[in-house]
GROMACS .gro file of C-alpha atoms in nm:
model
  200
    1UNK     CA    1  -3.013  -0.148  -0.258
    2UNK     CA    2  -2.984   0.207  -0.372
    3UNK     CA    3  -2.861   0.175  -0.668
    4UNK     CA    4  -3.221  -0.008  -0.715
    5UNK     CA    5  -3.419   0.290  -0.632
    6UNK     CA    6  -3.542   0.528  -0.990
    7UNK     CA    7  -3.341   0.882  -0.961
    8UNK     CA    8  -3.552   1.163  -0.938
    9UNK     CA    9  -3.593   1.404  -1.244
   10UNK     CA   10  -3.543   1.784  -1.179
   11UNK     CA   11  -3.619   1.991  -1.501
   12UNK     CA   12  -3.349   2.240  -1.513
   13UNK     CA   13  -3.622   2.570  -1.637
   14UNK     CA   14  -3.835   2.780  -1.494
   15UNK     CA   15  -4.048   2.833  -1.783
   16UNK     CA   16  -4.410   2.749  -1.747
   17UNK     CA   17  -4.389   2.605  -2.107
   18UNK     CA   18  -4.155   2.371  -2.061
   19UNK     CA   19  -4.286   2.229  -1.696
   20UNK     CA   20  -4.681   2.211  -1.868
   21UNK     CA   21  -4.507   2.014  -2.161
   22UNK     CA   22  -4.291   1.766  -1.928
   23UNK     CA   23  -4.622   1.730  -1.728
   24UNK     CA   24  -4.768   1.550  -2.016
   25UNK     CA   25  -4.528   1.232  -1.952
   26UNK     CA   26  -4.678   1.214  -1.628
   27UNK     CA   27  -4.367   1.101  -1.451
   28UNK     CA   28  -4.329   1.312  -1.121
   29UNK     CA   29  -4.050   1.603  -1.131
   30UNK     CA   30  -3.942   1.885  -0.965
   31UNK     CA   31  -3.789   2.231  -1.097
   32UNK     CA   32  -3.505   2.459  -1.076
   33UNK     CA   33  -3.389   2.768  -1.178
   34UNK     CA   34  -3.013   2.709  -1.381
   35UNK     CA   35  -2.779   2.955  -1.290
   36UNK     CA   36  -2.627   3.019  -1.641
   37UNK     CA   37  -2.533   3.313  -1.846
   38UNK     CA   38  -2.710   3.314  -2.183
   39UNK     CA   39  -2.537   3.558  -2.339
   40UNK     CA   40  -2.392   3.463  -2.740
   41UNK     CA   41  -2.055   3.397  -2.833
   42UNK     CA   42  -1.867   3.621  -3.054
   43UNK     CA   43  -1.986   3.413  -3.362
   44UNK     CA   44  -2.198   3.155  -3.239
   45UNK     CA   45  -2.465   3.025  -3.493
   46UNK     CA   46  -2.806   2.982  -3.352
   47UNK     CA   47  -2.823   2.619  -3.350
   48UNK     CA   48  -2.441   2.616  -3.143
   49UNK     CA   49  -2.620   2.840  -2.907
   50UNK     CA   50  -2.933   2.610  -2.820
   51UNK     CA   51  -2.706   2.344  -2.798
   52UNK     CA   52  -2.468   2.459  -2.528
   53UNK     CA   53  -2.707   2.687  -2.326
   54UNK     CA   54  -2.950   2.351  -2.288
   55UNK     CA   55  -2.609   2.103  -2.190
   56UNK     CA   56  -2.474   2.459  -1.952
   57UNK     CA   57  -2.865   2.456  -1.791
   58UNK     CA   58  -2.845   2.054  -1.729
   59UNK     CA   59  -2.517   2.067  -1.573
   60UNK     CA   60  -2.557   2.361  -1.350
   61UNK     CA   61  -2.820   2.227  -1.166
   62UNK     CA   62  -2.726   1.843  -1.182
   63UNK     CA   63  -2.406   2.010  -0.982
   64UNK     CA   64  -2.663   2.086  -0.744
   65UNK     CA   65  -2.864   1.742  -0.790
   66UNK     CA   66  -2.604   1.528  -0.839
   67UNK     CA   67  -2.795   1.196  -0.803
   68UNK     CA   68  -3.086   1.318  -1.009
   69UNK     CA   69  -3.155   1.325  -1.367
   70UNK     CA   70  -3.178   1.688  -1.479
   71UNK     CA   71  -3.340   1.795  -1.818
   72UNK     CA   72  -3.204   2.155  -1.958
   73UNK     CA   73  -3.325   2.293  -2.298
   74UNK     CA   74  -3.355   2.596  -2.500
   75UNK     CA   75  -3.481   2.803  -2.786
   76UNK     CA   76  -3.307   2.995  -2.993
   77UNK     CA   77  -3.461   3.162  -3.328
   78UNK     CA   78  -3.260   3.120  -3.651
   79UNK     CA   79  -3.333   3.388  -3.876
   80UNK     CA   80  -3.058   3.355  -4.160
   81UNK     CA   81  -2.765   3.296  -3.869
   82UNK     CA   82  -2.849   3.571  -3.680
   83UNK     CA   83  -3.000   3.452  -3.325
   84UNK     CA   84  -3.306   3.587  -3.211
   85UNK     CA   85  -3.384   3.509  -2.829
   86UNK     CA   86  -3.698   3.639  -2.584
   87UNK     CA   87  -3.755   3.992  -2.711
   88UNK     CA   88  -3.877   4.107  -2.328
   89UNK     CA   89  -3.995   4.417  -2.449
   90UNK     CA   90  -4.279   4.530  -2.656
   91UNK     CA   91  -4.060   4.746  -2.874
   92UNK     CA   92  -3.785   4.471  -2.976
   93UNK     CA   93  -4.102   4.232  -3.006
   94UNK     CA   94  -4.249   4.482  -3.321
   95UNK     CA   95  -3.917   4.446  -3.467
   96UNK     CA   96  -3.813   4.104  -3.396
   97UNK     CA   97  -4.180   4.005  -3.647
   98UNK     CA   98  -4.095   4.280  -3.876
   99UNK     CA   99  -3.762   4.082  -3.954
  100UNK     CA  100  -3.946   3.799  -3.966
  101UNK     CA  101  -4.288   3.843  -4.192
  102UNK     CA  102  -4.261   3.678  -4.511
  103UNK     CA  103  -3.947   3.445  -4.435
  104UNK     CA  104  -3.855   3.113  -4.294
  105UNK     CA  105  -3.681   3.083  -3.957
  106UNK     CA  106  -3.560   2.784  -3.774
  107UNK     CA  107  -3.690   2.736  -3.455
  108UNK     CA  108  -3.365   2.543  -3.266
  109UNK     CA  109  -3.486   2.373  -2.982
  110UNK     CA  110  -3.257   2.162  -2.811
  111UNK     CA  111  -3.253   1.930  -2.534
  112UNK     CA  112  -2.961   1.809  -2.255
  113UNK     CA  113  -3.019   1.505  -2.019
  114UNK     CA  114  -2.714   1.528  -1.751
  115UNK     CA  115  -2.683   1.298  -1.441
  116UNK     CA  116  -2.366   1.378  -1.242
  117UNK     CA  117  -2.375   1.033  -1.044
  118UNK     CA  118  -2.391   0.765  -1.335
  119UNK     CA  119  -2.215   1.008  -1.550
  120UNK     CA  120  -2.520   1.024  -1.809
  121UNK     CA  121  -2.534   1.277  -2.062
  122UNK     CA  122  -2.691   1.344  -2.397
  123UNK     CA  123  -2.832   1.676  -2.616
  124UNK     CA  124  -3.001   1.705  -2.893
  125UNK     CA  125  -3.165   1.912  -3.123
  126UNK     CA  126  -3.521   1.964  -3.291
  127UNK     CA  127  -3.528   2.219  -3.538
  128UNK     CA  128  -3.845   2.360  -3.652
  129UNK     CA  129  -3.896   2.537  -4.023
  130UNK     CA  130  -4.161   2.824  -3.930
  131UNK     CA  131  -4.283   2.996  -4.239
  132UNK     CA  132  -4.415   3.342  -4.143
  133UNK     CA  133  -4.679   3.506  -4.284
  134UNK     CA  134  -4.637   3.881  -4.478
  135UNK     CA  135  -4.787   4.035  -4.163
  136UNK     CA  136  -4.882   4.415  -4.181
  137UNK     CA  137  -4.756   4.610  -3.928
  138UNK     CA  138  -5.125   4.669  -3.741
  139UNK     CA  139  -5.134   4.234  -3.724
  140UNK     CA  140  -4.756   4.251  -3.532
  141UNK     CA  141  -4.969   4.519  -3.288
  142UNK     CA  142  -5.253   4.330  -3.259
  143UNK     CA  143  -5.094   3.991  -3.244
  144UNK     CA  144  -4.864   4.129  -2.950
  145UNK     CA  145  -5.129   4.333  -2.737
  146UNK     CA  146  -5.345   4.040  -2.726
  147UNK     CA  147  -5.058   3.738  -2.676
  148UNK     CA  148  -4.744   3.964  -2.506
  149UNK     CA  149  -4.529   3.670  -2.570
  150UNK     CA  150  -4.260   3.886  -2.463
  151UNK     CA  151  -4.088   3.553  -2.300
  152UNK     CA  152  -4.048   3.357  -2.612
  153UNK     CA  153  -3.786   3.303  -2.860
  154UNK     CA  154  -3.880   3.535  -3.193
  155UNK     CA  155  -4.180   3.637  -3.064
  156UNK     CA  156  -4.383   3.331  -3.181
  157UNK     CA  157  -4.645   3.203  -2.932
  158UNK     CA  158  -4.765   2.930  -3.145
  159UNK     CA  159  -4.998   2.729  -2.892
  160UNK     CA  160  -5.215   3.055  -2.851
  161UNK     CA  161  -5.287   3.336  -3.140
  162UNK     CA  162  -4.966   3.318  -3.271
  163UNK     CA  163  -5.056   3.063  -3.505
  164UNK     CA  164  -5.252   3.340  -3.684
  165UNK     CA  165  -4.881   3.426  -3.795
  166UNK     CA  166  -4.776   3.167  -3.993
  167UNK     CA  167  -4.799   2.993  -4.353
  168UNK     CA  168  -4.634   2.630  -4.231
  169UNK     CA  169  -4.456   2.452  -3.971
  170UNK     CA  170  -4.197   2.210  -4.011
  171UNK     CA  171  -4.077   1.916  -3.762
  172UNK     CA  172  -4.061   1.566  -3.616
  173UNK     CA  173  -4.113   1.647  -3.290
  174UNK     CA  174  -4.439   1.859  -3.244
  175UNK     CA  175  -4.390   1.973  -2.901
  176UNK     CA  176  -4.015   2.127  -2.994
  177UNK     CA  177  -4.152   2.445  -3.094
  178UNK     CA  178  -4.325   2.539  -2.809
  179UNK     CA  179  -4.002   2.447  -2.621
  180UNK     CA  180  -3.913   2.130  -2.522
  181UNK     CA  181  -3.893   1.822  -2.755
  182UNK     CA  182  -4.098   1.578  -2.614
  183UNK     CA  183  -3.986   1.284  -2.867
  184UNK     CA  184  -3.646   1.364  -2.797
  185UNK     CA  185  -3.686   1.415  -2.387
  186UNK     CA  186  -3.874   1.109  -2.361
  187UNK     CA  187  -3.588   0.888  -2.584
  188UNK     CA  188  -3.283   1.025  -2.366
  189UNK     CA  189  -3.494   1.005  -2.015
  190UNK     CA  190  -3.542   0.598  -2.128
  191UNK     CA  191  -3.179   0.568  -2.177
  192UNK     CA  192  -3.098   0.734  -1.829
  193UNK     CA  193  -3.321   0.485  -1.632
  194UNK     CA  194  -3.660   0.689  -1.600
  195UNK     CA  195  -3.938   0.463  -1.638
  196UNK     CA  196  -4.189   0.596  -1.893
  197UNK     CA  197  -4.533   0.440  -1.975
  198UNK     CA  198  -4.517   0.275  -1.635
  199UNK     CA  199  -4.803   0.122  -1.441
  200UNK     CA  200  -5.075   0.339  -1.320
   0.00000   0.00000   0.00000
């Protein structure tokens, strides 16, 4: 009789991003905070990164929820192999979009679905081309004291003014670059057993 009953989903983030995003499926959740270390690896490409920090944030708190269906993701910014993350600061922010104006980085967005009880687990990726524009330094200044997107990957806080920065974006999965992959999240929550497009 248990087994009938749908898991709960816990979305492994405490980014307001992500939990607006997963709101949008309209399938009740709850959130944690994932107790994981996101420092690099000596080494570690950008895209190896995303991947293992969003499967390390799903399985640290599906230890905790072990009957639940956790989501983890994350961002990292691919700008020729080197990784950019969150600048938190104004200062690395001007210099994260110097580095960037006039080139093409890969947003890597990727996406883990972990439940410990049914042994369920999948990740994915969506990678997102971003083609910047060849922003003058008083544009980075103005862009950042009116946005402070000091809490996302590269800077970029596309869903507000940041899309003043940019020639093109590039992806299958339109959500993935404001951080979680909805296409994706939505394919690997079917195959864990949560029901989308339900009744109402």
């Amino acid at each position: 009789m248990q087994d009938s009953a749908p898991r709960k989903l816990v979305l492994g983030s405490t980014s307001a991003y992500r939990r607006e995003l997963l709101q949008r499926l309209r399938v009740p959740f709850t959130v944690a905070a994932p107790d994981v270390d996101e420092t690099p690896r000596l080494g570690e490409t950008p895209l190896a990164l995303a991947r293992r920090l969003a499967l390390a944030k799903a399985q640290a708190v599906a230890a905790q929820h072990p009957d639940c269906v956790v989501i983890g993701s994350d961002q990292v910014a691919d700008l020729d192999g080197e990784p950019l993350g969150k600048p938190g600061t104004h200062e690395r922010a001007v210099a994260q979009l110097q580095k960037m104006r006039g080139k093409t980085v890969v947003f890597q967005t990727a996406v883990a679905v972990v439940c410990q009880s049914s042994g369920f687990c999948q990740e994915d990726v969506a990678p997102v081309r971003v083609v910047f524009r060849d922003l003058s330094d008083a544009e980075i200044e103005n862009y950042l004291r009116a946005e402070t997107p000091y809490d996302c990957a590269g800077s970029a806080k596309s869903e507000g003014l940041g899309i003043a920065l940019l020639e093109s974006i590039d992806n299958d999965d339109p959500s993935a670059l404001v951080g979680l992959p909805l296409i994706r999240t939505s394919r690997m929550l079917r195959a864990a057993g949560i029901a989308l497009l339900g009744p109402v």
